[in-house]
Amino acid sequence: YLGFEVRKKFCQEASEYLDQAGIENARLALVDAREMLPLVLESASVHSIFAMFPDPWWKKKHMKKRLVSRQFVAMCANWMQDGGRLLIKTDVQGYADWAQDEMTAQGDFEVERLSDPGGGLPETQRERRCRIRGLPTWAIEARRVPRTVGDV
């Protein structure tokens, strides 16, 4: 597993957690995934990409910084194996709506908002805090549709 985080504090906390839990098959990098993934992934090479609570960039002038965009979704479609899973989790309904629209508009995925906001994954610390406070979370799943001959 590869993890990417742009904030040093969160990268350090996650790294410490992995060390304490004895998890040895995961690596973290303090870098924007949009910069690193094109350097390390090949076409149709990945089964799953998870974006866990990406920054919603609230201000309209900052929305271009959002991780989930048609450009990022198109890159994910290229890297994904047929049937692969792109999962976005958020605690911001507006971001969930945005992500679902961006993923649907791209066209290479079947997209749905999951009834299980955990997306079938273990609960994150963020989800736990939201659950304790009675706040909702959302999971949007996109499954890579099969490529036609010549797409890869």
PDB file of C-alpha atoms in Angstrom:
ATOM      1  CA  TYR A   1       0.000   0.000   0.000  1.00  0.00           C
ATOM      2  CA  LEU A   2       1.143   3.530  -0.793  1.00  0.00           C
ATOM      3  CA  GLY A   3      -0.122   6.585   1.058  1.00  0.00           C
ATOM      4  CA  PHE A   4       0.337  10.225   0.158  1.00  0.00           C
ATOM      5  CA  GLU A   5      -0.219  13.253   2.368  1.00  0.00           C
ATOM      6  CA  VAL A   6       0.680  16.909   1.847  1.00  0.00           C
ATOM      7  CA  ARG A   7       0.659  17.909   5.521  1.00  0.00           C
ATOM      8  CA  LYS A   8       3.726  16.887   7.483  1.00  0.00           C
ATOM      9  CA  LYS A   9       1.879  16.487  10.802  1.00  0.00           C
ATOM     10  CA  PHE A  10      -0.621  13.989   9.365  1.00  0.00           C
ATOM     11  CA  CYS A  11       2.079  12.085   7.494  1.00  0.00           C
ATOM     12  CA  GLN A  12       4.109  11.752  10.716  1.00  0.00           C
ATOM     13  CA  GLU A  13       1.066  10.639  12.724  1.00  0.00           C
ATOM     14  CA  ALA A  14       0.149   8.009  10.131  1.00  0.00           C
ATOM     15  CA  SER A  15       3.735   6.784   9.936  1.00  0.00           C
ATOM     16  CA  GLU A  16       3.907   6.450  13.738  1.00  0.00           C
ATOM     17  CA  TYR A  17       0.634   4.517  13.692  1.00  0.00           C
ATOM     18  CA  LEU A  18       1.989   2.088  11.086  1.00  0.00           C
ATOM     19  CA  ASP A  19       5.143   1.567  13.155  1.00  0.00           C
ATOM     20  CA  GLN A  20       3.230   1.026  16.406  1.00  0.00           C
ATOM     21  CA  ALA A  21       0.765  -1.350  14.745  1.00  0.00           C
ATOM     22  CA  GLY A  22       3.593  -3.339  13.128  1.00  0.00           C
ATOM     23  CA  ILE A  23       2.194  -2.772   9.636  1.00  0.00           C
ATOM     24  CA  GLU A  24       5.049  -3.471   7.250  1.00  0.00           C
ATOM     25  CA  ASN A  25       3.333  -3.555   3.851  1.00  0.00           C
ATOM     26  CA  ALA A  26       2.488   0.161   3.700  1.00  0.00           C
ATOM     27  CA  ARG A  27       4.603   3.185   2.838  1.00  0.00           C
ATOM     28  CA  LEU A  28       3.869   6.895   3.182  1.00  0.00           C
ATOM     29  CA  ALA A  29       5.213   9.855   1.272  1.00  0.00           C
ATOM     30  CA  LEU A  30       4.993  13.549   2.090  1.00  0.00           C
ATOM     31  CA  VAL A  31       3.965  14.602  -1.405  1.00  0.00           C
ATOM     32  CA  ASP A  32       0.860  15.420  -3.412  1.00  0.00           C
ATOM     33  CA  ALA A  33      -0.496  12.211  -4.966  1.00  0.00           C
ATOM     34  CA  ARG A  34      -1.169  14.100  -8.211  1.00  0.00           C
ATOM     35  CA  GLU A  35       2.564  14.717  -8.549  1.00  0.00           C
ATOM     36  CA  MET A  36       3.818  11.278  -7.509  1.00  0.00           C
ATOM     37  CA  LEU A  37       1.330   8.807  -8.958  1.00  0.00           C
ATOM     38  CA  PRO A  38       2.091   9.618 -12.617  1.00  0.00           C
ATOM     39  CA  LEU A  39       5.746   8.824 -11.882  1.00  0.00           C
ATOM     40  CA  VAL A  40       5.138   5.413 -10.294  1.00  0.00           C
ATOM     41  CA  LEU A  41       2.031   3.962 -11.946  1.00  0.00           C
ATOM     42  CA  GLU A  42       1.547   2.427 -15.352  1.00  0.00           C
ATOM     43  CA  SER A  43      -1.626   2.109 -17.360  1.00  0.00           C
ATOM     44  CA  ALA A  44      -4.074  -0.532 -16.070  1.00  0.00           C
ATOM     45  CA  SER A  45      -1.764  -1.415 -13.160  1.00  0.00           C
ATOM     46  CA  VAL A  46      -3.843  -0.609 -10.065  1.00  0.00           C
ATOM     47  CA  HIS A  47      -6.928  -2.226  -8.596  1.00  0.00           C
ATOM     48  CA  SER A  48      -7.840   0.347  -5.929  1.00  0.00           C
ATOM     49  CA  ILE A  49      -7.267   4.003  -5.157  1.00  0.00           C
ATOM     50  CA  PHE A  50      -8.711   5.450  -1.948  1.00  0.00           C
ATOM     51  CA  ALA A  51      -8.917   9.168  -1.190  1.00  0.00           C
ATOM     52  CA  MET A  52      -9.700   9.455   2.490  1.00  0.00           C
ATOM     53  CA  PHE A  53     -11.164  12.793   3.509  1.00  0.00           C
ATOM     54  CA  PRO A  54      -9.337  15.026   1.030  1.00  0.00           C
ATOM     55  CA  ASP A  55      -9.264  18.746   1.793  1.00  0.00           C
ATOM     56  CA  PRO A  56     -12.546  20.238   0.506  1.00  0.00           C
ATOM     57  CA  TRP A  57     -10.989  23.640  -0.282  1.00  0.00           C
ATOM     58  CA  TRP A  58     -14.070  25.617   0.692  1.00  0.00           C
ATOM     59  CA  LYS A  59     -13.404  28.928  -1.031  1.00  0.00           C
ATOM     60  CA  LYS A  60     -14.469  29.143  -4.669  1.00  0.00           C
ATOM     61  CA  LYS A  61     -11.077  30.530  -5.721  1.00  0.00           C
ATOM     62  CA  HIS A  62      -9.360  27.484  -4.143  1.00  0.00           C
ATOM     63  CA  MET A  63     -11.603  24.774  -5.604  1.00  0.00           C
ATOM     64  CA  LYS A  64      -9.055  24.177  -8.377  1.00  0.00           C
ATOM     65  CA  LYS A  65      -6.831  22.676  -5.645  1.00  0.00           C
ATOM     66  CA  ARG A  66      -9.319  19.895  -4.870  1.00  0.00           C
ATOM     67  CA  LEU A  67      -7.916  16.408  -5.337  1.00  0.00           C
ATOM     68  CA  VAL A  68     -11.006  15.089  -7.060  1.00  0.00           C
ATOM     69  CA  SER A  69     -11.295  16.731 -10.445  1.00  0.00           C
ATOM     70  CA  ARG A  70     -12.039  15.457 -13.938  1.00  0.00           C
ATOM     71  CA  GLN A  71      -8.299  15.549 -14.658  1.00  0.00           C
ATOM     72  CA  PHE A  72      -7.438  13.429 -11.603  1.00  0.00           C
ATOM     73  CA  VAL A  73     -10.323  11.036 -12.292  1.00  0.00           C
ATOM     74  CA  ALA A  74      -9.093  10.647 -15.895  1.00  0.00           C
ATOM     75  CA  MET A  75      -5.614   9.799 -14.604  1.00  0.00           C
ATOM     76  CA  CYS A  76      -7.145   7.238 -12.232  1.00  0.00           C
ATOM     77  CA  ALA A  77      -9.118   5.720 -15.118  1.00  0.00           C
ATOM     78  CA  ASN A  78      -5.845   5.247 -16.989  1.00  0.00           C
ATOM     79  CA  TRP A  79      -4.093   3.600 -14.033  1.00  0.00           C
ATOM     80  CA  MET A  80      -7.037   1.387 -13.061  1.00  0.00           C
ATOM     81  CA  GLN A  81      -7.494  -2.183 -14.101  1.00  0.00           C
ATOM     82  CA  ASP A  82     -10.907  -2.980 -15.549  1.00  0.00           C
ATOM     83  CA  GLY A  83     -13.307  -3.262 -12.618  1.00  0.00           C
ATOM     84  CA  GLY A  84     -10.906  -1.328 -10.373  1.00  0.00           C
ATOM     85  CA  ARG A  85     -12.224   0.806  -7.547  1.00  0.00           C
ATOM     86  CA  LEU A  86     -11.804   4.525  -6.903  1.00  0.00           C
ATOM     87  CA  LEU A  87     -13.271   5.380  -3.505  1.00  0.00           C
ATOM     88  CA  ILE A  88     -13.642   8.868  -2.080  1.00  0.00           C
ATOM     89  CA  LYS A  89     -14.647   9.345   1.564  1.00  0.00           C
ATOM     90  CA  THR A  90     -15.619  12.708   2.991  1.00  0.00           C
ATOM     91  CA  ASP A  91     -17.478  14.361   5.822  1.00  0.00           C
ATOM     92  CA  VAL A  92     -18.513  17.318   3.654  1.00  0.00           C
ATOM     93  CA  GLN A  93     -21.729  16.778   1.701  1.00  0.00           C
ATOM     94  CA  GLY A  94     -20.835  19.467  -0.849  1.00  0.00           C
ATOM     95  CA  TYR A  95     -17.545  17.706  -1.545  1.00  0.00           C
ATOM     96  CA  ALA A  96     -19.365  14.366  -1.872  1.00  0.00           C
ATOM     97  CA  ASP A  97     -21.712  15.932  -4.434  1.00  0.00           C
ATOM     98  CA  TRP A  98     -18.759  17.518  -6.269  1.00  0.00           C
ATOM     99  CA  ALA A  99     -16.763  14.281  -6.329  1.00  0.00           C
ATOM    100  CA  GLN A 100     -19.713  12.252  -7.556  1.00  0.00           C
ATOM    101  CA  ASP A 101     -20.349  14.755 -10.371  1.00  0.00           C
ATOM    102  CA  GLU A 102     -16.666  14.880 -11.392  1.00  0.00           C
ATOM    103  CA  MET A 103     -16.368  11.078 -11.372  1.00  0.00           C
ATOM    104  CA  THR A 104     -19.581  10.612 -13.349  1.00  0.00           C
ATOM    105  CA  ALA A 105     -18.684  13.288 -15.929  1.00  0.00           C
ATOM    106  CA  GLN A 106     -15.366  11.620 -16.697  1.00  0.00           C
ATOM    107  CA  GLY A 107     -17.181   8.668 -18.279  1.00  0.00           C
ATOM    108  CA  ASP A 108     -14.863   5.700 -17.610  1.00  0.00           C
ATOM    109  CA  PHE A 109     -16.519   4.723 -14.334  1.00  0.00           C
ATOM    110  CA  GLU A 110     -19.819   3.481 -12.995  1.00  0.00           C
ATOM    111  CA  VAL A 111     -20.372   5.760 -10.011  1.00  0.00           C
ATOM    112  CA  GLU A 112     -22.567   5.405  -6.950  1.00  0.00           C
ATOM    113  CA  ARG A 113     -22.880   6.904  -3.514  1.00  0.00           C
ATOM    114  CA  LEU A 114     -22.635   3.962  -1.146  1.00  0.00           C
ATOM    115  CA  SER A 115     -25.250   3.300   1.516  1.00  0.00           C
ATOM    116  CA  ASP A 116     -22.342   2.214   3.756  1.00  0.00           C
ATOM    117  CA  PRO A 117     -20.414   5.458   4.285  1.00  0.00           C
ATOM    118  CA  GLY A 118     -17.423   3.391   5.388  1.00  0.00           C
ATOM    119  CA  GLY A 119     -17.171   1.886   1.943  1.00  0.00           C
ATOM    120  CA  GLY A 120     -16.541  -1.539   3.438  1.00  0.00           C
ATOM    121  CA  LEU A 121     -13.220  -0.387   4.921  1.00  0.00           C
ATOM    122  CA  PRO A 122     -12.142  -0.195   8.571  1.00  0.00           C
ATOM    123  CA  GLU A 123     -13.289   2.942  10.346  1.00  0.00           C
ATOM    124  CA  THR A 124     -10.820   5.821  10.205  1.00  0.00           C
ATOM    125  CA  GLN A 125     -10.136   8.164  13.111  1.00  0.00           C
ATOM    126  CA  ARG A 126     -12.039  10.880  11.241  1.00  0.00           C
ATOM    127  CA  GLU A 127     -15.056   8.605  10.801  1.00  0.00           C
ATOM    128  CA  ARG A 128     -14.928   7.634  14.458  1.00  0.00           C
ATOM    129  CA  ARG A 129     -14.953  11.302  15.511  1.00  0.00           C
ATOM    130  CA  CYS A 130     -17.878  11.989  13.185  1.00  0.00           C
ATOM    131  CA  ARG A 131     -19.800   8.969  14.485  1.00  0.00           C
ATOM    132  CA  ILE A 132     -19.256  10.023  18.123  1.00  0.00           C
ATOM    133  CA  ARG A 133     -20.447  13.546  17.323  1.00  0.00           C
ATOM    134  CA  GLY A 134     -23.429  12.277  15.320  1.00  0.00           C
ATOM    135  CA  LEU A 135     -22.115  13.744  12.062  1.00  0.00           C
ATOM    136  CA  PRO A 136     -22.564  12.014   8.694  1.00  0.00           C
ATOM    137  CA  THR A 137     -19.879  10.833   6.296  1.00  0.00           C
ATOM    138  CA  TRP A 138     -20.173   9.815   2.658  1.00  0.00           C
ATOM    139  CA  ALA A 139     -18.442   7.327   0.376  1.00  0.00           C
ATOM    140  CA  ILE A 140     -18.541   7.618  -3.393  1.00  0.00           C
ATOM    141  CA  GLU A 141     -17.369   4.589  -5.325  1.00  0.00           C
ATOM    142  CA  ALA A 142     -16.397   4.509  -8.973  1.00  0.00           C
ATOM    143  CA  ARG A 143     -15.764   1.181 -10.721  1.00  0.00           C
ATOM    144  CA  ARG A 144     -13.639   1.240 -13.885  1.00  0.00           C
ATOM    145  CA  VAL A 145     -15.714   0.089 -16.836  1.00  0.00           C
ATOM    146  CA  PRO A 146     -13.998  -2.400 -19.154  1.00  0.00           C
ATOM    147  CA  ARG A 147     -11.845  -0.872 -21.849  1.00  0.00           C
ATOM    148  CA  THR A 148     -12.561  -1.503 -25.480  1.00  0.00           C
ATOM    149  CA  VAL A 149      -9.831  -2.971 -27.671  1.00  0.00           C
ATOM    150  CA  GLY A 150      -7.105  -0.404 -28.227  1.00  0.00           C
ATOM    151  CA  ASP A 151      -7.818   1.682 -25.099  1.00  0.00           C
ATOM    152  CA  VAL A 152      -4.793   0.465 -23.119  1.00  0.00           C
TER     153      VAL A 152
END
